XYZ file of C-alpha atoms in Angstrom:
504
model
C -170.595 -21.766 78.613
C -168.913 -20.833 75.358
C -166.584 -23.313 73.751
C -163.322 -22.337 72.131
C -161.308 -24.315 69.669
C -158.216 -22.791 71.213
C -158.173 -25.901 73.351
C -156.102 -27.576 70.650
C -153.270 -25.213 71.428
C -153.740 -24.598 75.114
C -154.161 -26.637 78.220
C -157.521 -27.117 79.795
C -156.265 -24.840 82.483
C -152.854 -23.657 81.439
C -150.699 -23.116 78.437
C -148.093 -25.728 77.664
C -144.515 -24.838 77.193
C -142.328 -22.217 78.750
C -143.973 -19.960 81.193
C -146.867 -22.307 81.738
C -149.061 -21.548 84.708
C -149.103 -24.696 86.804
C -152.168 -24.650 89.029
C -151.628 -27.625 91.335
C -148.960 -27.929 94.025
C -147.617 -31.011 95.804
C -150.421 -31.116 98.391
C -153.214 -30.779 95.827
C -151.655 -33.360 93.495
C -151.008 -35.775 96.372
C -154.630 -35.416 97.472
C -155.683 -36.107 93.891
C -153.596 -39.304 93.738
C -154.831 -40.475 97.144
C -158.449 -39.749 96.306
C -158.197 -41.517 92.936
C -157.100 -44.710 94.714
C -158.868 -44.317 98.038
C -162.529 -44.901 97.138
C -165.406 -46.577 98.915
C -163.903 -50.047 98.476
C -161.378 -49.379 101.230
C -164.170 -49.656 103.803
C -164.764 -53.299 102.877
C -161.139 -54.447 102.840
C -161.363 -56.623 106.005
C -164.117 -58.833 104.588
C -162.679 -58.894 101.049
C -159.216 -59.883 102.246
C -160.335 -62.519 104.754
C -162.717 -64.405 102.469
C -160.109 -66.929 101.405
C -156.908 -66.035 103.253
C -155.494 -65.964 106.757
C -153.388 -63.200 108.269
C -150.031 -64.606 107.124
C -151.104 -64.865 103.488
C -152.627 -61.377 103.617
C -149.374 -59.875 104.893
C -147.361 -61.640 102.170
C -149.847 -60.534 99.508
C -149.482 -56.926 100.623
C -145.692 -57.178 100.554
C -145.762 -58.492 96.969
C -148.352 -55.939 95.868
C -146.630 -52.972 97.503
C -143.300 -53.938 95.921
C -144.928 -54.252 92.499
C -146.810 -50.967 92.807
C -143.657 -49.297 94.155
C -141.823 -50.195 90.952
C -144.761 -48.868 88.951
C -144.850 -45.624 90.969
C -141.089 -45.237 90.528
C -141.567 -45.763 86.788
C -143.968 -42.827 86.666
C -141.572 -40.815 88.835
C -138.610 -41.455 86.514
C -140.622 -40.774 83.358
C -141.863 -37.477 84.803
C -138.191 -36.547 85.256
C -136.738 -37.721 81.930
C -139.735 -36.833 79.730
C -141.304 -33.726 81.301
C -142.567 -32.750 77.842
C -145.025 -35.654 77.917
C -147.926 -34.186 79.841
C -150.840 -36.592 80.339
C -148.153 -39.230 79.869
C -150.262 -42.292 80.613
C -150.864 -42.699 76.862
C -148.072 -40.494 75.477
C -145.420 -42.918 76.684
C -146.986 -45.753 74.690
C -147.542 -43.522 71.642
C -143.924 -42.366 71.635
C -142.529 -45.826 72.211
C -144.784 -48.063 70.167
C -146.637 -45.980 67.592
C -149.831 -44.019 67.088
C -152.228 -46.969 67.085
C -150.850 -48.417 70.320
C -150.977 -44.971 71.919
C -154.581 -44.572 70.812
C -155.626 -48.002 72.092
C -154.026 -47.282 75.471
C -155.834 -43.939 75.670
C -159.146 -45.373 74.460
C -159.062 -48.256 76.935
C -158.131 -45.936 79.792
C -160.910 -43.503 78.903
C -163.568 -46.211 78.702
C -162.324 -47.698 81.957
C -162.504 -44.318 83.702
C -165.994 -43.566 82.367
C -167.462 -46.923 83.372
C -165.576 -46.791 86.654
C -167.411 -43.569 87.467
C -170.699 -45.366 86.915
C -169.419 -47.976 89.344
C -168.974 -45.193 91.904
C -172.560 -44.130 91.228
C -173.902 -47.636 91.876
C -171.871 -47.975 95.083
C -172.959 -44.537 96.263
C -176.630 -45.378 95.812
C -176.135 -48.638 97.706
C -174.437 -46.682 100.511
C -177.332 -44.208 100.640
C -179.658 -47.167 101.120
C -178.313 -47.500 104.685
C -179.948 -44.161 105.496
C -182.951 -44.410 103.136
C -183.997 -48.065 102.841
C -185.192 -49.665 100.645
C -185.256 -47.076 97.839
C -181.612 -47.411 96.779
C -181.056 -51.111 97.489
C -178.482 -52.650 95.159
C -177.921 -49.309 93.455
C -180.137 -50.271 90.509
C -183.703 -49.316 91.489
C -185.403 -46.569 89.471
C -184.934 -44.188 92.387
C -181.221 -45.040 92.481
C -180.815 -44.582 88.723
C -182.563 -41.202 88.860
C -180.529 -39.985 91.835
C -177.256 -41.292 90.343
C -178.020 -39.520 87.069
C -178.428 -36.257 88.969
C -175.001 -36.812 90.554
C -173.406 -37.657 87.178
C -174.571 -34.420 85.583
C -174.134 -32.391 88.762
C -170.468 -33.356 89.165
C -169.809 -32.630 85.501
C -171.405 -29.189 85.826
C -169.329 -28.517 88.948
C -166.088 -29.478 87.177
C -167.110 -27.206 84.272
C -166.800 -24.249 86.651
C -163.034 -24.676 86.899
C -160.187 -26.740 88.306
C -159.523 -24.687 91.451
C -162.971 -25.272 92.923
C -162.862 -28.986 92.112
C -159.376 -29.290 93.627
C -160.431 -27.493 96.817
C -163.520 -29.671 97.225
C -161.435 -32.794 96.639
C -158.944 -31.711 99.328
C -161.799 -31.255 101.804
C -163.358 -34.593 100.819
C -160.053 -36.455 101.064
C -159.394 -35.143 104.578
C -162.991 -35.873 105.604
C -162.867 -39.498 104.484
C -159.674 -40.024 106.503
C -161.575 -39.299 109.730
C -163.595 -42.564 109.917
C -160.599 -44.577 108.714
C -158.272 -43.144 111.363
C -161.003 -43.631 113.970
C -161.323 -47.269 112.896
C -157.547 -47.807 113.066
C -157.266 -46.230 116.531
C -160.123 -48.258 118.005
C -159.091 -51.499 116.303
C -155.378 -51.144 116.962
C -155.242 -49.599 120.405
C -158.405 -50.082 122.433
C -159.604 -53.531 121.337
C -156.513 -55.366 120.097
C -155.662 -58.885 121.348
C -152.199 -60.175 120.484
C -153.217 -63.753 121.297
C -156.134 -63.773 118.850
C -154.017 -61.934 116.274
C -151.618 -64.896 115.970
C -154.036 -67.740 116.787
C -154.356 -69.073 113.215
C -151.685 -67.162 111.355
C -151.527 -69.433 108.272
C -155.162 -70.509 108.054
C -154.671 -74.226 108.666
C -156.663 -74.628 111.890
C -160.347 -75.578 112.043
C -162.187 -73.823 114.879
C -165.980 -74.014 114.766
C -166.342 -71.581 117.654
C -164.537 -68.913 115.634
C -166.053 -69.925 112.267
C -162.519 -70.727 111.068
C -161.807 -73.483 108.567
C -158.661 -74.637 106.751
C -158.042 -72.326 103.777
C -155.741 -74.489 101.681
C -152.198 -73.907 100.475
C -150.341 -70.677 101.116
C -149.870 -69.822 97.431
C -153.581 -70.257 96.722
C -154.383 -67.949 99.627
C -151.909 -65.326 98.422
C -153.156 -65.399 94.836
C -156.800 -65.060 95.845
C -155.947 -62.155 98.137
C -153.857 -60.383 95.514
C -156.906 -60.261 93.258
C -158.206 -57.776 95.828
C -154.984 -55.860 96.514
C -154.090 -55.205 92.898
C -157.297 -53.232 92.285
C -156.770 -51.012 95.324
C -154.046 -49.051 93.504
C -155.967 -48.199 90.359
C -155.531 -44.432 90.134
C -151.873 -44.263 91.166
C -151.269 -42.679 87.763
C -153.597 -39.773 88.618
C -150.775 -37.219 88.882
C -149.379 -38.361 85.532
C -152.739 -37.945 83.801
C -153.032 -34.420 85.255
C -149.331 -33.600 84.731
C -150.172 -30.686 82.444
C -151.362 -28.907 85.589
C -148.162 -29.256 87.640
C -144.383 -29.332 87.343
C -142.605 -32.676 86.723
C -141.116 -32.549 90.228
C -144.588 -32.066 91.717
C -145.939 -35.009 89.716
C -143.046 -37.166 90.902
C -143.435 -36.277 94.589
C -147.219 -36.592 94.539
C -147.102 -40.071 93.016
C -144.730 -41.420 95.673
C -146.408 -39.629 98.590
C -149.849 -40.826 97.506
C -148.538 -44.371 97.196
C -147.024 -44.304 100.702
C -150.135 -42.848 102.357
C -152.606 -45.342 100.927
C -150.246 -48.308 101.421
C -149.938 -47.646 105.153
C -153.689 -47.257 105.551
C -154.532 -50.311 103.431
C -152.240 -52.590 105.440
C -153.492 -51.344 108.816
C -157.156 -51.695 107.819
C -156.459 -55.229 106.559
C -154.566 -56.700 109.488
C -155.720 -54.900 112.664
C -159.202 -56.519 112.726
C -157.486 -59.894 113.231
C -156.668 -58.638 116.727
C -160.304 -58.907 117.850
C -162.082 -61.043 115.242
C -161.292 -64.385 113.625
C -160.865 -64.889 109.891
C -164.043 -66.945 109.696
C -166.163 -64.322 111.444
C -164.702 -61.535 109.339
C -165.338 -63.374 106.069
C -169.100 -63.395 106.702
C -169.505 -59.683 107.464
C -171.870 -57.632 105.301
C -170.325 -54.739 103.355
C -168.972 -52.307 104.319
C -167.278 -54.633 106.794
C -165.515 -51.832 108.685
C -168.983 -50.541 109.660
C -170.023 -53.961 110.956
C -166.766 -54.253 112.914
C -167.029 -50.796 114.446
C -170.670 -51.433 115.371
C -169.578 -54.500 117.361
C -166.861 -52.484 119.094
C -168.563 -49.175 119.908
C -172.222 -49.467 118.909
C -174.486 -48.032 116.226
C -172.761 -44.646 116.078
C -169.641 -46.358 114.738
C -171.652 -47.920 111.926
C -173.159 -44.526 111.054
C -169.723 -42.856 110.961
C -168.331 -45.497 108.617
C -171.308 -45.329 106.255
C -170.975 -41.549 106.107
C -167.291 -42.091 105.360
C -168.189 -44.411 102.484
C -170.416 -41.737 100.945
C -167.756 -39.022 101.303
C -165.046 -41.328 99.930
C -167.122 -42.265 96.896
C -168.008 -38.649 96.103
C -164.403 -37.506 96.507
C -162.997 -40.269 94.286
C -165.793 -39.789 91.776
C -164.917 -36.084 91.538
C -161.264 -36.881 90.811
C -162.167 -39.417 88.150
C -164.521 -36.878 86.567
C -161.465 -34.644 86.152
C -159.420 -37.520 84.730
C -162.146 -38.668 82.352
C -162.230 -35.169 80.812
C -158.475 -34.609 80.794
C -157.367 -37.600 78.745
C -159.465 -37.131 75.553
C -158.555 -33.434 75.574
C -154.835 -34.232 75.781
C -155.224 -36.859 73.063
C -156.964 -34.374 70.757
C -154.068 -31.917 71.044
C -151.634 -34.268 69.310
C -154.070 -35.899 66.885
C -154.623 -39.115 68.813
C -158.322 -38.219 69.188
C -160.475 -36.065 66.846
C -159.956 -32.301 67.143
C -163.412 -31.657 68.566
C -162.269 -33.114 71.918
C -159.710 -30.289 72.254
C -162.342 -27.585 72.732
C -162.397 -25.826 76.096
C -164.772 -23.438 77.835
C -164.021 -20.005 79.343
C -162.797 -21.627 82.561
C -160.278 -23.692 80.590
C -162.065 -27.009 81.163
C -162.264 -29.551 78.337
C -165.978 -29.058 77.754
C -166.594 -31.340 74.771
C -164.472 -34.090 76.291
C -166.383 -33.862 79.568
C -169.843 -33.733 77.968
C -169.154 -36.747 75.745
C -167.837 -38.633 78.783
C -170.952 -37.662 80.737
C -173.248 -38.948 77.984
C -171.333 -42.254 77.972
C -171.710 -42.503 81.752
C -175.422 -41.741 81.543
C -175.926 -44.452 78.914
C -174.056 -46.935 81.097
C -176.216 -45.925 84.065
C -179.313 -46.907 82.095
C -177.644 -50.243 81.291
C -177.407 -50.859 85.040
C -181.180 -50.530 85.321
C -182.122 -52.734 82.382
C -179.451 -55.425 82.758
C -177.472 -55.590 85.979
C -175.695 -58.761 84.819
C -174.531 -57.120 81.590
C -173.340 -54.146 83.616
C -171.214 -56.335 85.904
C -169.585 -57.884 82.833
C -168.882 -54.471 81.325
C -167.360 -53.200 84.568
C -165.025 -56.212 84.761
C -163.954 -55.776 81.147
C -163.324 -52.045 81.378
C -161.343 -52.667 84.556
C -158.842 -54.897 82.793
C -158.464 -52.716 79.675
C -156.897 -50.097 81.936
C -153.964 -52.374 82.753
C -152.154 -52.045 79.367
C -151.601 -48.366 80.220
C -149.353 -49.477 83.089
C -147.484 -52.030 81.003
C -147.022 -49.535 78.154
C -145.500 -46.938 80.488
C -143.015 -49.319 82.106
C -142.135 -50.906 78.756
C -141.462 -47.446 77.311
C -138.963 -46.671 80.074
C -137.363 -50.048 79.448
C -137.113 -49.221 75.738
C -135.488 -45.787 76.042
C -132.842 -47.181 78.382
C -132.166 -50.197 76.144
C -131.850 -47.962 73.065
C -129.402 -45.590 74.801
C -131.912 -42.714 74.751
C -131.882 -42.266 78.514
C -130.557 -38.824 79.586
C -127.110 -38.973 81.160
C -127.959 -36.216 83.658
C -131.215 -37.735 84.901
C -131.841 -37.934 88.660
C -131.855 -41.744 88.450
C -129.118 -43.818 86.841
C -129.784 -45.860 83.715
C -129.122 -49.082 85.647
C -131.691 -48.137 88.258
C -134.203 -47.183 85.562
C -133.848 -50.447 83.644
C -134.211 -52.537 86.809
C -137.311 -50.641 87.906
C -138.900 -50.733 84.447
C -138.332 -54.474 84.015
C -139.797 -55.266 87.432
C -142.761 -52.939 86.814
C -143.414 -54.592 83.439
C -143.302 -58.064 84.964
C -145.715 -56.954 87.670
C -148.027 -55.456 85.055
C -148.101 -58.744 83.167
C -148.881 -60.517 86.436
C -151.859 -58.203 86.879
C -153.110 -59.185 83.426
C -152.798 -62.871 84.262
C -154.479 -62.437 87.642
C -157.345 -60.394 86.217
C -158.294 -63.142 83.772
C -157.353 -63.480 80.109
C -160.978 -64.178 79.172
C -161.831 -60.598 80.082
C -159.102 -59.321 77.792
C -160.577 -61.374 74.973
C -163.930 -59.686 75.490
C -162.142 -56.362 75.950
C -161.113 -56.593 72.296
C -164.697 -55.537 71.506
C -164.065 -52.170 73.198
C -160.785 -51.732 71.323
C -162.404 -52.686 68.002
C -165.125 -50.061 68.479
C -162.408 -47.514 69.193
C -160.829 -48.107 65.782
C -163.645 -46.006 64.280
C -162.504 -43.014 66.352
C -158.852 -43.694 65.449
C -159.691 -43.615 61.730
C -161.603 -40.351 62.241
C -158.647 -38.774 64.058
C -156.097 -39.939 61.473
C -158.196 -38.589 58.601
C -158.201 -35.198 60.322
C -154.529 -35.188 61.250
C -153.076 -36.512 57.989
C -155.774 -36.753 55.283
C -153.269 -37.650 52.557
C -151.540 -40.418 54.516
C -152.613 -44.019 55.011
C -154.585 -44.486 58.218
C -152.578 -47.566 59.228
C -149.035 -48.650 58.483
C -148.505 -52.339 57.732
C -148.010 -53.446 61.328
C -150.907 -51.318 62.573
C -153.192 -52.771 59.912
C -152.366 -56.286 61.103
C -153.030 -55.267 64.717
C -156.355 -53.685 63.738
C -157.479 -56.749 61.777
C -156.511 -59.048 64.657
C -158.513 -56.889 67.081
C -161.582 -56.994 64.848
C -161.257 -60.769 64.462
C -160.883 -61.227 68.231
C -163.899 -58.982 68.826
C -166.041 -61.086 66.482
C -164.869 -64.299 68.165
C -165.493 -62.800 71.618
C -169.043 -61.747 70.738
C -169.793 -65.176 69.270
C -168.416 -66.926 72.363
C -170.319 -64.600 74.696
C -173.719 -65.043 73.115
C -173.347 -68.788 72.599
C -172.463 -69.380 76.246
C -168.849 -70.372 75.629
C -167.532 -67.894 78.208
C -169.697 -68.785 81.229
C -167.238 -67.232 83.694
C -167.767 -63.889 81.959
C -171.416 -63.883 80.880
C -174.293 -66.353 80.732
C -176.895 -65.400 78.071
């Protein structure tokens, strides 16, 4: 397909500005948001949540998480209203509020996180296929798995290259299809096999019952914190409509974000708590992944296990497709305003960011090979790239906080300034909590990814403003600190001083 440098002036699918053709409606954007969050991990929620927490702690953890994510979703909703000019706003908010380097680092971290996250989908998909074709795909890192995953990586990229409408339609079908096993699970677990007595038998996890494999789980706060480490990752992707906001109106982006949040929240909570109505915490904690398949097999037989495993495969493919769109969209948007080098702004005849997608695909393929040669190193990389996505959330909420504090908030906005400041502060606090919960040691190692990105930032700045200094004084200090932290992190990694992250 022919490339065109006109991508620097036009959207990957539509032209910015007045009269723009917006291709995605509320349903399509909501499906995109849901699919971005609702991946294969949802099918293992019962086991993940019950490993170190009882029902009471799980419910409290969901309440805290849903409140925090609600404030974050409302932040995106308000920003879509007050700054509709900021398409692909997940990095533009930080760039506008805190400078070009911060905006670049947010975009770079998000891009790397999305690319490596797609490889994570590939590994999980191969492991899911192993249920039907054992033992060729066991663990997702055999040579057969790597070969098959590579075919999927390039195949999905080629499919996206054909245009947004086809990818959106396929995602809608996939999203609906992966709801089928989940709804089936909820109906069977909540209606046909539910026991109220068992549901409340050890609500706070302080009763030892050998017959039920239950054991005391410790203090309530410890249970909640351990459970929240699971819940906080279930909402990665809530910003999907914001990243694709060049393809829809601000009102559509706003509605899709909130609707997607509500849909997945209801499903997450039901999948987490209903199994306690027919299985104890101790029994659930020992289930093999995907635990919903093991549960349904006990309730209805082998066909239930097959349905769930098919659902896992569909869910992974659907989410992977959405993240393939996102991984191409962000570098393209960044190239339009000089945050990334101009070459990333090129599009093909279908209006898809071809260079951005191909570079992302090459990165994913390289990471896939890393899985084969060093599974331990891959696990470390996946953890690191997961946490470098979080600053994008903090930057967005902090930007809203800033424009309200500096009296730049529009007087005629749908939400009052008082409401906006309260939501932004709470979203920022929650974002910082996510950083703390994820582990500061991973952020230290994440500085290596940011330091590598400085090379691309220098390239982009030289193109955008060849006669200007690449860094201002503050940015130069930030860059030097990042490089220093990266050197320290590498030294600590390879000398065994960060054993919780990597053991050489």
